[in-house]
Amino acid sequence: MSIPNEALQKLLQEIEARAISSQQQIGVTKAQITAKQKNIRLLELTSKEIGSLSKDTKVYEGVGKMFVGVPMDTVDKRLASEKTELKTDIESLEKKLNYLEMTHKNSRENLEQILKSGGRA
């Protein structure tokens, strides 16, 4: 028994739309991972620079349009917590990326399988 042409065409369009959507989301997710990795490198560099300063050095943080003196320990803790948060975000984005890549692969395989079978069920 074969699938009617209209149903086959609709099925192919749905699978192709899913594949395209997955491919677009893969690009966005990869860009997000790259941006978060860049932020981690910046935090590590900042932490390294602050670590090389003496403990009595005055440290300031930007608050709006002004700078406020902050204890160095507070800055270190903030940098460490931001780094941990970014690493957690990257792990979840990598899981999402893995899922999207699998979805894209499955969509392509389904599409090829339907085209090879010639629309037979």
Short mmCIF file of C-alpha atoms in Angstrom, two decimals:
data_model
loop_
_atom_site.label_atom_id
_atom_site.label_comp_id
_atom_site.label_asym_id
_atom_site.label_seq_id
_atom_site.Cartn_x
_atom_site.Cartn_y
_atom_site.Cartn_z
CA MET A 1 0.00 0.00 0.00
CA SER A 2 1.38 3.39 -0.87
CA ILE A 3 0.88 6.77 0.71
CA PRO A 4 -1.20 9.29 -1.32
CA ASN A 5 0.90 12.02 -2.93
CA GLU A 6 -0.70 14.82 -0.89
CA ALA A 7 -0.07 13.05 2.41
CA LEU A 8 3.47 12.19 1.35
CA GLN A 9 4.16 15.79 0.35
CA LYS A 10 2.77 17.06 3.67
CA LEU A 11 4.87 14.55 5.62
CA LEU A 12 8.02 15.52 3.72
CA GLN A 13 7.36 19.22 4.36
CA GLU A 14 6.92 18.60 8.09
CA ILE A 15 10.13 16.58 8.33
CA GLU A 16 12.04 19.18 6.30
CA ALA A 17 10.68 21.99 8.50
CA ARG A 18 11.79 20.08 11.62
CA ALA A 19 15.26 19.57 10.12
CA ILE A 20 15.60 23.25 9.19
CA SER A 21 14.39 24.38 12.61
CA SER A 22 16.86 22.06 14.32
CA GLN A 23 19.71 23.31 12.13
CA GLN A 24 18.90 26.94 12.98
CA GLN A 25 18.69 26.17 16.70
CA ILE A 26 22.02 24.33 16.50
CA GLY A 27 23.64 27.50 15.16
CA VAL A 28 22.11 29.64 17.89
CA THR A 29 23.12 27.19 20.62
CA LYS A 30 26.70 26.98 19.35
CA ALA A 31 26.89 30.78 19.35
CA GLN A 32 25.59 30.88 22.94
CA ILE A 33 28.18 28.30 24.04
CA THR A 34 30.96 30.29 22.37
CA ALA A 35 29.84 33.52 24.04
CA LYS A 36 29.71 31.89 27.47
CA GLN A 37 33.15 30.34 26.97
CA LYS A 38 34.48 33.78 26.08
CA ASN A 39 32.95 35.20 29.25
CA ILE A 40 34.61 32.44 31.30
CA ARG A 41 37.99 33.31 29.77
CA LEU A 42 37.43 36.98 30.64
CA LEU A 43 36.49 36.09 34.22
CA GLU A 44 39.56 33.88 34.56
CA LEU A 45 41.80 36.64 33.22
CA THR A 46 40.25 39.18 35.60
CA SER A 47 40.64 36.80 38.52
CA LYS A 48 44.27 36.18 37.58
CA GLU A 49 44.97 39.91 37.38
CA ILE A 50 43.31 40.59 40.72
CA GLY A 51 45.18 37.66 42.27
CA SER A 52 48.50 39.19 41.23
CA LEU A 53 47.73 42.40 43.17
CA SER A 54 48.64 42.86 46.81
CA LYS A 55 45.84 42.43 49.34
CA ASP A 56 45.85 46.10 50.34
CA THR A 57 45.19 47.29 46.77
CA LYS A 58 41.93 49.18 46.42
CA VAL A 59 39.51 47.55 44.00
CA TYR A 60 36.52 49.27 42.42
CA GLU A 61 33.45 47.94 40.63
CA GLY A 62 31.22 49.82 38.25
CA VAL A 63 27.72 50.55 39.49
CA GLY A 64 25.80 52.36 36.80
CA LYS A 65 27.88 55.44 35.95
CA MET A 66 30.01 55.40 39.07
CA PHE A 67 32.61 53.21 40.72
CA VAL A 68 32.38 51.88 44.26
CA GLY A 69 35.22 50.55 46.39
CA VAL A 70 34.77 46.84 47.08
CA PRO A 71 36.84 44.43 49.19
CA MET A 72 39.01 42.16 47.04
CA ASP A 73 37.50 39.02 48.62
CA THR A 74 34.04 40.10 47.52
CA VAL A 75 35.25 40.52 43.94
CA ASP A 76 36.93 37.09 44.00
CA LYS A 77 33.74 35.44 45.29
CA ARG A 78 31.63 37.18 42.65
CA LEU A 79 33.99 36.13 39.86
CA ALA A 80 34.03 32.52 41.10
CA SER A 81 30.23 32.36 41.34
CA GLU A 82 29.80 33.86 37.86
CA LYS A 83 32.28 31.34 36.47
CA THR A 84 30.42 28.44 38.12
CA GLU A 85 27.11 29.72 36.79
CA LEU A 86 28.51 30.03 33.27
CA LYS A 87 29.91 26.49 33.40
CA THR A 88 26.50 25.20 34.45
CA ASP A 89 24.90 27.11 31.58
CA ILE A 90 27.41 25.64 29.12
CA GLU A 91 26.67 22.10 30.34
CA SER A 92 22.95 22.58 29.80
CA LEU A 93 23.55 24.15 26.38
CA GLU A 94 25.74 21.20 25.39
CA LYS A 95 22.93 18.83 26.36
CA LYS A 96 20.53 20.91 24.28
CA LEU A 97 23.00 20.90 21.38
CA ASN A 98 23.29 17.12 21.56
CA TYR A 99 19.50 16.79 21.48
CA LEU A 100 19.19 19.18 18.54
CA GLU A 101 21.90 17.40 16.57
CA MET A 102 20.15 14.08 17.17
CA THR A 103 16.81 15.57 16.08
CA HIS A 104 18.40 16.97 12.92
CA LYS A 105 20.08 13.65 12.14
CA ASN A 106 16.85 11.70 12.67
CA SER A 107 14.88 14.13 10.51
CA ARG A 108 17.38 13.77 7.67
CA GLU A 109 17.37 9.97 7.98
CA ASN A 110 13.56 9.89 7.94
CA LEU A 111 13.51 12.12 4.89
CA GLU A 112 16.02 9.94 3.04
CA GLN A 113 14.17 6.78 4.04
CA ILE A 114 10.87 8.10 2.67
CA LEU A 115 12.49 9.24 -0.55
CA LYS A 116 14.26 5.88 -1.03
CA SER A 117 11.09 3.90 -0.41
CA GLY A 118 9.25 5.97 -3.01
CA GLY A 119 6.32 6.68 -0.70
CA ARG A 120 5.42 3.03 -0.03
CA ALA A 121 4.17 2.23 3.43
#
